[in-house]
Amino acid sequence: MPARAFITGLSGLGVTPEERAFLREARSWGFILFKRNIESKAQVIRLVGEVLDELGAEAAVLIDQEGGRVQRLQPPLWPAYPPGAAYGAIYAKDKAKGLAAARLGARLIAADLAELGINTDCLPLADVPVSGADQVIGNRAYGDTPEQVAAVAQAVTDGLAEGGVLPVLKHIPGHGRANADSHLALPTVSADRATLERTDFAAFKPLNRLPMAMTAHVVFNAIDPVSPATTSATMIAEVIRGFIGFGGLLMSDDVSMNALSGTLAERTRASLKAGCDVALHCNGKMDEMQQVAAESPELSGKAAERASAALASRKPTAAIDLARARQDFAAMMAGQVSA
């Protein structure tokens, strides 16, 4: 049977009987792991296997493993990776070295993920921060110009691909200018459309062929002063699919975040109606999961085509000497910001 148009979280380190029944009946397109789901390598491998037993071997298995403040797999069991700004700092001095460092860092992250059965990383970011914006993006960004951000983001994408891991571009069409953390409140952006097209949106255009992207829970007053991009048909049609030209699978950011209003059912319905192909729900709370599932139809039409194309774009893992690669990466990053 076809999967349904949502991605779910889980509550803990294993799949409970209630969750197993939910996965079997609701048939989410994928699931996403958080720190609460991670204790050891063997445990994560077992958890992923249990979920795929219910969803099927082709399901998307996602995680946020950026580096810096956002990495669900942490030391001592996994390496610490630098934030995106560290690659940007090298790039600003030497473009080739900056791109090489970003690509290799992503390749090493992909190796960590592939070992666990995780096939998708919510990375790269193409957000372009500006002075005075909320620091939720901050040093996660690869730079402060669209050209640099797009170039480093492509290098990260290439590194993930070499490791057999799919990328999710975020947070389209841009979270860098937002005046609040969308986990906590609804951000707004007051810049005019011409400025946005020249800066924030421009960083995403060179990346519009990536297989998946995640929306920004951000209101852009110049285009739709009412709804954030996630639930705005205008933003999705005119900006994400239009100006940026993104043609891949579009997933919402987490619908349980405080930027959105209404019940979980209403948020899910609004995001899918606006043009998201898949709704993302992360917190593993069963009552919310059931609301999201109830509003998520079976994937069909263009959404199903984009979902299939995204999974099919995953490349075979390229050979690598991991021990040597980790040494090389450490040398590249010596002296850069690490947290």
mmCIF file of C-alpha atoms in Angstrom:
data_model
loop_
_atom_site.group_PDB
_atom_site.id
_atom_site.type_symbol
_atom_site.label_atom_id
_atom_site.label_comp_id
_atom_site.label_asym_id
_atom_site.label_seq_id
_atom_site.Cartn_x
_atom_site.Cartn_y
_atom_site.Cartn_z
ATOM 1 C CA MET A 1 0.000 0.000 0.000
ATOM 2 C CA PRO A 2 1.219 3.541 -0.684
ATOM 3 C CA ALA A 3 2.837 5.471 2.127
ATOM 4 C CA ARG A 4 1.029 8.470 3.545
ATOM 5 C CA ALA A 5 2.185 12.065 3.351
ATOM 6 C CA PHE A 6 3.936 12.484 6.675
ATOM 7 C CA ILE A 7 7.138 11.724 8.554
ATOM 8 C CA THR A 8 6.901 10.720 12.185
ATOM 9 C CA GLY A 9 9.055 10.707 15.288
ATOM 10 C CA LEU A 10 9.137 8.048 17.987
ATOM 11 C CA SER A 11 9.116 8.338 21.753
ATOM 12 C CA GLY A 12 12.229 6.500 22.896
ATOM 13 C CA LEU A 13 14.986 3.978 22.378
ATOM 14 C CA GLY A 14 12.810 1.203 20.987
ATOM 15 C CA VAL A 15 9.482 0.798 19.230
ATOM 16 C CA THR A 16 6.643 0.307 21.702
ATOM 17 C CA PRO A 17 3.770 -2.051 20.830
ATOM 18 C CA GLU A 18 1.505 0.987 20.377
ATOM 19 C CA GLU A 19 4.032 2.617 18.038
ATOM 20 C CA ARG A 20 4.477 -0.607 16.096
ATOM 21 C CA ALA A 21 0.743 -0.778 15.468
ATOM 22 C CA PHE A 22 0.705 2.902 14.540
ATOM 23 C CA LEU A 23 3.528 2.527 12.013
ATOM 24 C CA ARG A 24 1.867 -0.492 10.453
ATOM 25 C CA GLU A 25 -1.529 1.176 10.131
ATOM 26 C CA ALA A 26 -0.566 4.810 9.459
ATOM 27 C CA ARG A 27 2.230 3.988 6.971
ATOM 28 C CA SER A 28 4.309 7.166 7.315
ATOM 29 C CA TRP A 29 6.693 7.889 4.438
ATOM 30 C CA GLY A 30 9.561 7.981 6.889
ATOM 31 C CA PHE A 31 10.662 8.658 10.437
ATOM 32 C CA ILE A 32 13.124 10.992 12.129
ATOM 33 C CA LEU A 33 15.477 10.337 15.029
ATOM 34 C CA PHE A 34 16.285 12.680 17.912
ATOM 35 C CA LYS A 35 18.556 12.472 20.954
ATOM 36 C CA ARG A 36 15.822 10.684 22.909
ATOM 37 C CA ASN A 37 16.076 7.841 20.381
ATOM 38 C CA ILE A 38 19.844 7.418 20.690
ATOM 39 C CA GLU A 39 21.830 5.502 23.295
ATOM 40 C CA SER A 40 24.373 3.340 21.446
ATOM 41 C CA LYS A 41 25.271 2.203 17.957
ATOM 42 C CA ALA A 42 23.744 -1.232 18.434
ATOM 43 C CA GLN A 43 20.567 0.273 19.857
ATOM 44 C CA VAL A 44 20.131 2.744 16.961
ATOM 45 C CA ILE A 45 20.712 0.000 14.389
ATOM 46 C CA ARG A 46 18.105 -2.122 16.156
ATOM 47 C CA LEU A 47 15.610 0.765 16.330
ATOM 48 C CA VAL A 48 16.013 1.594 12.652
ATOM 49 C CA GLY A 49 15.525 -2.060 11.765
ATOM 50 C CA GLU A 50 12.374 -2.308 13.870
ATOM 51 C CA VAL A 51 10.851 0.704 12.156
ATOM 52 C CA LEU A 52 11.781 -0.469 8.666
ATOM 53 C CA ASP A 53 10.191 -3.829 9.439
ATOM 54 C CA GLU A 54 6.897 -1.937 9.568
ATOM 55 C CA LEU A 55 7.408 0.803 6.959
ATOM 56 C CA GLY A 56 9.442 -1.151 4.409
ATOM 57 C CA ALA A 57 13.099 -1.099 3.497
ATOM 58 C CA GLU A 58 12.728 1.930 1.198
ATOM 59 C CA ALA A 59 11.352 4.279 3.854
ATOM 60 C CA ALA A 60 13.212 7.516 4.530
ATOM 61 C CA VAL A 61 15.193 7.489 7.789
ATOM 62 C CA LEU A 62 16.062 11.063 8.757
ATOM 63 C CA ILE A 63 18.182 12.855 11.330
ATOM 64 C CA ASP A 64 19.472 16.388 11.961
ATOM 65 C CA GLN A 65 23.237 15.942 11.936
ATOM 66 C CA GLU A 66 24.714 19.307 10.994
ATOM 67 C CA GLY A 67 27.582 19.817 13.422
ATOM 68 C CA GLY A 68 27.984 22.475 16.063
ATOM 69 C CA ARG A 69 24.793 23.039 18.060
ATOM 70 C CA VAL A 70 22.728 20.668 15.954
ATOM 71 C CA GLN A 71 23.972 17.099 16.014
ATOM 72 C CA ARG A 72 21.892 14.277 17.428
ATOM 73 C CA LEU A 73 24.776 11.789 17.346
ATOM 74 C CA GLN A 74 27.299 13.075 19.865
ATOM 75 C CA PRO A 75 30.624 12.214 21.469
ATOM 76 C CA PRO A 76 31.930 9.984 22.850
ATOM 77 C CA LEU A 77 30.234 7.473 20.557
ATOM 78 C CA TRP A 78 30.405 9.699 17.478
ATOM 79 C CA PRO A 79 32.760 12.486 16.405
ATOM 80 C CA ALA A 80 31.974 16.135 17.052
ATOM 81 C CA TYR A 81 31.645 18.185 13.864
ATOM 82 C CA PRO A 82 32.060 21.955 13.463
ATOM 83 C CA PRO A 83 29.198 24.344 12.740
ATOM 84 C CA GLY A 84 28.683 25.569 9.223
ATOM 85 C CA ALA A 85 30.377 28.886 9.973
ATOM 86 C CA ALA A 86 33.702 27.073 10.361
ATOM 87 C CA TYR A 87 33.582 26.046 6.695
ATOM 88 C CA GLY A 88 32.590 29.575 5.790
ATOM 89 C CA ALA A 89 35.602 30.984 7.605
ATOM 90 C CA ILE A 90 37.972 28.791 5.591
ATOM 91 C CA TYR A 91 36.108 29.606 2.363
ATOM 92 C CA ALA A 92 36.487 33.334 3.014
ATOM 93 C CA LYS A 93 40.281 32.881 2.971
ATOM 94 C CA ASP A 94 40.562 30.143 0.356
ATOM 95 C CA LYS A 95 37.483 29.060 -1.591
ATOM 96 C CA ALA A 96 38.894 25.716 -2.715
ATOM 97 C CA LYS A 97 39.967 24.752 0.801
ATOM 98 C CA GLY A 98 36.638 25.799 2.260
ATOM 99 C CA LEU A 99 34.703 23.683 -0.219
ATOM 100 C CA ALA A 100 37.019 20.722 0.297
ATOM 101 C CA ALA A 101 36.570 20.913 4.077
ATOM 102 C CA ALA A 102 32.784 21.141 3.796
ATOM 103 C CA ARG A 103 32.645 18.231 1.399
ATOM 104 C CA LEU A 104 34.879 16.021 3.534
ATOM 105 C CA GLY A 105 33.043 16.883 6.751
ATOM 106 C CA ALA A 106 29.754 15.876 5.146
ATOM 107 C CA ARG A 107 31.311 12.716 3.752
ATOM 108 C CA LEU A 108 32.380 11.711 7.274
ATOM 109 C CA ILE A 109 28.933 12.487 8.671
ATOM 110 C CA ALA A 110 27.457 10.298 5.938
ATOM 111 C CA ALA A 111 29.728 7.448 6.993
ATOM 112 C CA ASP A 112 28.462 7.757 10.584
ATOM 113 C CA LEU A 113 24.846 7.720 9.411
ATOM 114 C CA ALA A 114 25.138 4.916 6.872
ATOM 115 C CA GLU A 115 26.612 2.611 9.502
ATOM 116 C CA LEU A 116 23.373 3.018 11.466
ATOM 117 C CA GLY A 117 20.988 2.601 8.538
ATOM 118 C CA ILE A 118 20.129 6.324 8.420
ATOM 119 C CA ASN A 119 19.732 7.312 4.780
ATOM 120 C CA THR A 120 18.784 11.011 4.966
ATOM 121 C CA ASP A 121 20.346 14.025 6.695
ATOM 122 C CA CYS A 122 18.481 17.304 7.197
ATOM 123 C CA LEU A 123 21.380 19.203 5.680
ATOM 124 C CA PRO A 124 22.567 21.493 4.020
ATOM 125 C CA LEU A 125 21.315 24.907 5.153
ATOM 126 C CA ALA A 126 21.022 27.723 2.651
ATOM 127 C CA ASP A 127 19.892 30.320 5.178
ATOM 128 C CA VAL A 128 21.655 33.695 4.879
ATOM 129 C CA PRO A 129 21.805 35.448 8.271
ATOM 130 C CA VAL A 130 21.722 39.220 8.655
ATOM 131 C CA SER A 131 22.772 41.505 11.496
ATOM 132 C CA GLY A 132 20.094 41.770 14.159
ATOM 133 C CA ALA A 133 18.312 38.522 13.274
ATOM 134 C CA ASP A 134 17.530 35.865 15.843
ATOM 135 C CA GLN A 135 20.497 33.582 16.490
ATOM 136 C CA VAL A 136 18.607 30.334 15.868
ATOM 137 C CA ILE A 137 20.592 30.130 12.601
ATOM 138 C CA GLY A 138 23.674 32.084 13.654
ATOM 139 C CA ASN A 139 26.841 30.040 13.216
ATOM 140 C CA ARG A 140 24.947 27.212 11.583
ATOM 141 C CA ALA A 141 25.109 29.290 8.376
ATOM 142 C CA TYR A 142 27.915 28.919 5.820
ATOM 143 C CA GLY A 143 28.370 32.638 5.303
ATOM 144 C CA ASP A 144 26.528 35.909 4.889
ATOM 145 C CA THR A 145 26.289 36.141 1.104
ATOM 146 C CA PRO A 146 24.045 33.999 -1.094
ATOM 147 C CA GLU A 147 26.931 33.070 -3.366
ATOM 148 C CA GLN A 148 29.089 31.691 -0.553
ATOM 149 C CA VAL A 149 26.197 29.959 1.187
ATOM 150 C CA ALA A 150 25.100 28.225 -2.007
ATOM 151 C CA ALA A 151 28.631 27.124 -2.884
ATOM 152 C CA VAL A 152 29.346 25.597 0.530
ATOM 153 C CA ALA A 153 25.874 24.027 0.661
ATOM 154 C CA GLN A 154 26.568 22.306 -2.656
ATOM 155 C CA ALA A 155 29.869 20.963 -1.322
ATOM 156 C CA VAL A 156 28.065 19.564 1.727
ATOM 157 C CA THR A 157 25.480 17.986 -0.568
ATOM 158 C CA ASP A 158 28.222 16.370 -2.631
ATOM 159 C CA GLY A 159 29.873 14.945 0.480
ATOM 160 C CA LEU A 160 26.635 13.409 1.698
ATOM 161 C CA ALA A 161 25.969 11.931 -1.744
ATOM 162 C CA GLU A 162 29.395 10.281 -1.839
ATOM 163 C CA GLY A 163 28.462 8.549 1.416
ATOM 164 C CA GLY A 164 25.130 7.299 0.091
ATOM 165 C CA VAL A 165 23.065 9.746 2.179
ATOM 166 C CA LEU A 166 20.281 11.956 0.831
ATOM 167 C CA PRO A 167 20.214 15.689 1.625
ATOM 168 C CA VAL A 168 17.297 17.814 2.824
ATOM 169 C CA LEU A 169 17.790 21.479 1.927
ATOM 170 C CA LYS A 170 16.632 23.846 4.657
ATOM 171 C CA HIS A 171 14.975 26.161 5.535
ATOM 172 C CA ILE A 172 13.433 27.145 2.186
ATOM 173 C CA PRO A 173 12.941 29.989 1.238
ATOM 174 C CA GLY A 174 15.142 31.293 4.074
ATOM 175 C CA HIS A 175 15.283 31.550 7.864
ATOM 176 C CA GLY A 176 18.398 33.698 8.213
ATOM 177 C CA ARG A 177 16.568 37.030 8.406
ATOM 178 C CA ALA A 178 13.904 35.832 10.862
ATOM 179 C CA ASN A 179 13.384 37.848 14.040
ATOM 180 C CA ALA A 180 12.473 34.864 16.261
ATOM 181 C CA ASP A 181 13.240 31.195 16.790
ATOM 182 C CA SER A 182 10.393 29.329 15.067
ATOM 183 C CA HIS A 183 10.628 26.589 17.682
ATOM 184 C CA LEU A 184 9.308 29.163 20.142
ATOM 185 C CA ALA A 185 7.328 31.795 18.216
ATOM 186 C CA LEU A 186 6.269 32.869 14.723
ATOM 187 C CA PRO A 187 9.047 34.904 13.054
ATOM 188 C CA THR A 188 8.317 37.660 10.574
ATOM 189 C CA VAL A 189 10.480 39.228 7.894
ATOM 190 C CA SER A 190 9.768 42.773 6.725
ATOM 191 C CA ALA A 191 12.262 43.054 3.849
ATOM 192 C CA ASP A 192 10.835 43.936 0.457
ATOM 193 C CA ARG A 193 10.514 41.306 -2.247
ATOM 194 C CA ALA A 194 13.350 42.631 -4.384
ATOM 195 C CA THR A 195 15.758 42.413 -1.447
ATOM 196 C CA LEU A 196 14.610 38.895 -0.622
ATOM 197 C CA GLU A 197 15.040 37.751 -4.216
ATOM 198 C CA ARG A 198 18.535 39.234 -4.308
ATOM 199 C CA THR A 199 19.663 37.682 -0.996
ATOM 200 C CA ASP A 200 17.634 35.143 0.999
ATOM 201 C CA PHE A 201 15.871 33.440 -1.900
ATOM 202 C CA ALA A 202 18.914 33.710 -4.180
ATOM 203 C CA ALA A 203 20.926 31.296 -2.036
ATOM 204 C CA PHE A 204 18.424 28.525 -2.741
ATOM 205 C CA LYS A 205 18.216 28.943 -6.528
ATOM 206 C CA PRO A 206 21.503 27.163 -7.359
ATOM 207 C CA LEU A 207 20.343 24.272 -5.157
ATOM 208 C CA ASN A 208 16.914 23.857 -6.703
ATOM 209 C CA ARG A 209 17.700 20.407 -8.086
ATOM 210 C CA LEU A 210 18.241 18.838 -4.673
ATOM 211 C CA PRO A 211 15.833 15.957 -4.048
ATOM 212 C CA MET A 212 14.217 17.298 -0.856
ATOM 213 C CA ALA A 213 13.750 20.560 1.004
ATOM 214 C CA MET A 214 12.242 21.638 4.318
ATOM 215 C CA THR A 215 10.147 24.776 4.653
ATOM 216 C CA ALA A 216 10.684 27.755 6.951
ATOM 217 C CA HIS A 217 7.983 28.608 9.493
ATOM 218 C CA VAL A 218 8.509 32.284 8.665
ATOM 219 C CA VAL A 219 6.098 35.004 7.520
ATOM 220 C CA PHE A 220 7.385 37.161 4.649
ATOM 221 C CA ASN A 221 5.257 40.301 4.926
ATOM 222 C CA ALA A 222 5.979 41.555 1.421
ATOM 223 C CA ILE A 223 4.487 38.422 -0.164
ATOM 224 C CA ASP A 224 2.043 36.869 2.316
ATOM 225 C CA PRO A 225 1.643 38.890 5.523
ATOM 226 C CA VAL A 226 -0.646 36.305 7.117
ATOM 227 C CA SER A 227 0.729 32.788 6.730
ATOM 228 C CA PRO A 228 4.256 31.418 7.222
ATOM 229 C CA ALA A 229 5.844 29.839 4.159
ATOM 230 C CA THR A 230 4.926 26.344 5.391
ATOM 231 C CA THR A 231 1.187 27.053 5.188
ATOM 232 C CA SER A 232 1.204 29.715 2.461
ATOM 233 C CA ALA A 233 0.076 28.592 -0.977
ATOM 234 C CA THR A 234 1.377 31.913 -2.312
ATOM 235 C CA MET A 235 4.865 31.433 -0.897
ATOM 236 C CA ILE A 236 5.096 27.842 -2.080
ATOM 237 C CA ALA A 237 3.747 28.491 -5.593
ATOM 238 C CA GLU A 238 5.331 31.874 -6.312
ATOM 239 C CA VAL A 239 8.607 31.650 -4.414
ATOM 240 C CA ILE A 240 9.600 28.050 -3.655
ATOM 241 C CA ARG A 241 8.290 26.441 -6.832
ATOM 242 C CA GLY A 242 8.355 29.665 -8.857
ATOM 243 C CA PHE A 243 11.249 32.070 -8.268
ATOM 244 C CA ILE A 244 13.574 29.507 -6.666
ATOM 245 C CA GLY A 245 12.445 26.765 -9.045
ATOM 246 C CA PHE A 246 12.638 23.956 -6.517
ATOM 247 C CA GLY A 247 11.231 20.774 -8.071
ATOM 248 C CA GLY A 248 11.855 18.126 -5.414
ATOM 249 C CA LEU A 249 9.918 16.770 -2.472
ATOM 250 C CA LEU A 250 8.846 19.596 -0.178
ATOM 251 C CA MET A 251 8.393 18.724 3.485
ATOM 252 C CA SER A 252 7.221 21.035 6.221
ATOM 253 C CA ASP A 253 9.425 21.855 9.142
ATOM 254 C CA ASP A 254 8.126 20.218 12.326
ATOM 255 C CA VAL A 255 4.395 20.973 12.600
ATOM 256 C CA SER A 256 4.591 20.771 16.408
ATOM 257 C CA MET A 257 6.775 23.909 16.607
ATOM 258 C CA ASN A 258 5.266 26.963 18.300
ATOM 259 C CA ALA A 259 5.515 29.112 15.172
ATOM 260 C CA LEU A 260 2.375 27.409 13.900
ATOM 261 C CA SER A 261 -1.066 27.792 15.433
ATOM 262 C CA GLY A 262 -4.132 25.584 15.699
ATOM 263 C CA THR A 263 -4.401 21.901 16.449
ATOM 264 C CA LEU A 264 -1.924 19.426 15.002
ATOM 265 C CA ALA A 265 -4.647 18.319 12.624
ATOM 266 C CA GLU A 266 -5.200 21.898 11.458
ATOM 267 C CA ARG A 267 -1.478 22.545 11.027
ATOM 268 C CA THR A 268 -1.019 19.367 9.001
ATOM 269 C CA ARG A 269 -4.011 20.084 6.840
ATOM 270 C CA ALA A 270 -2.861 23.649 6.209
ATOM 271 C CA SER A 271 0.681 22.672 5.226
ATOM 272 C CA LEU A 272 -0.445 19.989 2.800
ATOM 273 C CA LYS A 273 -3.161 22.202 1.319
ATOM 274 C CA ALA A 274 -0.618 24.979 0.773
ATOM 275 C CA GLY A 275 1.585 22.695 -1.295
ATOM 276 C CA CYS A 276 3.886 20.752 1.014
ATOM 277 C CA ASP A 277 4.157 17.169 -0.207
ATOM 278 C CA VAL A 278 4.822 15.744 3.257
ATOM 279 C CA ALA A 279 4.208 16.954 6.809
ATOM 280 C CA LEU A 280 6.989 16.463 9.357
ATOM 281 C CA HIS A 281 6.102 15.706 12.987
ATOM 282 C CA CYS A 282 8.960 15.103 15.380
ATOM 283 C CA ASN A 283 8.142 14.878 19.082
ATOM 284 C CA GLY A 284 6.943 11.276 19.286
ATOM 285 C CA LYS A 285 3.762 12.104 21.225
ATOM 286 C CA MET A 286 1.201 9.511 20.178
ATOM 287 C CA ASP A 287 -1.887 11.719 20.411
ATOM 288 C CA GLU A 288 -0.240 14.265 18.101
ATOM 289 C CA MET A 289 1.085 11.565 15.777
ATOM 290 C CA GLN A 290 -2.437 10.244 15.346
ATOM 291 C CA GLN A 291 -3.772 13.704 14.490
ATOM 292 C CA VAL A 292 -1.065 14.202 11.870
ATOM 293 C CA ALA A 293 -1.629 10.755 10.372
ATOM 294 C CA ALA A 294 -5.381 11.270 10.171
ATOM 295 C CA GLU A 295 -4.895 14.388 8.023
ATOM 296 C CA SER A 296 -2.192 12.913 5.779
ATOM 297 C CA PRO A 297 -3.525 11.251 2.623
ATOM 298 C CA GLU A 298 -1.785 8.527 0.711
ATOM 299 C CA LEU A 299 0.976 9.942 -1.469
ATOM 300 C CA SER A 300 -0.319 10.302 -5.012
ATOM 301 C CA GLY A 301 0.159 12.370 -8.140
ATOM 302 C CA LYS A 302 3.051 14.833 -8.173
ATOM 303 C CA ALA A 303 3.778 14.312 -4.483
ATOM 304 C CA ALA A 304 4.217 10.572 -5.021
ATOM 305 C CA GLU A 305 6.434 11.198 -8.038
ATOM 306 C CA ARG A 306 8.641 13.572 -6.075
ATOM 307 C CA ALA A 307 8.856 11.157 -3.153
ATOM 308 C CA SER A 308 9.880 8.276 -5.407
ATOM 309 C CA ALA A 309 12.373 10.427 -7.292
ATOM 310 C CA ALA A 310 13.943 11.610 -4.030
ATOM 311 C CA LEU A 311 14.581 8.085 -2.787
ATOM 312 C CA ALA A 312 15.781 6.960 -6.211
ATOM 313 C CA SER A 313 18.378 9.743 -6.318
ATOM 314 C CA ARG A 314 20.437 8.136 -3.553
ATOM 315 C CA LYS A 315 23.848 7.166 -4.922
ATOM 316 C CA PRO A 316 25.998 4.130 -4.098
ATOM 317 C CA THR A 317 28.555 4.758 -1.388
ATOM 318 C CA ALA A 318 31.976 5.704 -2.735
ATOM 319 C CA ALA A 319 35.023 3.997 -1.267
ATOM 320 C CA ILE A 320 36.952 5.938 1.368
ATOM 321 C CA ASP A 321 39.780 5.354 3.828
ATOM 322 C CA LEU A 322 37.942 6.624 6.886
ATOM 323 C CA ALA A 323 40.919 6.715 9.222
ATOM 324 C CA ARG A 324 42.928 8.792 6.759
ATOM 325 C CA ALA A 325 39.946 10.979 5.940
ATOM 326 C CA ARG A 326 39.379 11.796 9.605
ATOM 327 C CA GLN A 327 43.033 12.764 9.978
ATOM 328 C CA ASP A 328 42.832 14.964 6.907
ATOM 329 C CA PHE A 329 39.654 16.609 8.182
ATOM 330 C CA ALA A 330 41.177 17.329 11.576
ATOM 331 C CA ALA A 331 44.110 19.004 9.854
ATOM 332 C CA MET A 332 41.776 21.083 7.672
ATOM 333 C CA MET A 333 39.765 22.266 10.654
ATOM 334 C CA ALA A 334 42.688 22.979 13.007
ATOM 335 C CA GLY A 335 42.180 26.371 14.598
ATOM 336 C CA GLN A 336 38.577 26.780 13.421
ATOM 337 C CA VAL A 337 35.480 27.225 15.594
ATOM 338 C CA SER A 338 34.331 23.815 16.866
ATOM 339 C CA ALA A 339 31.097 24.546 18.702
#
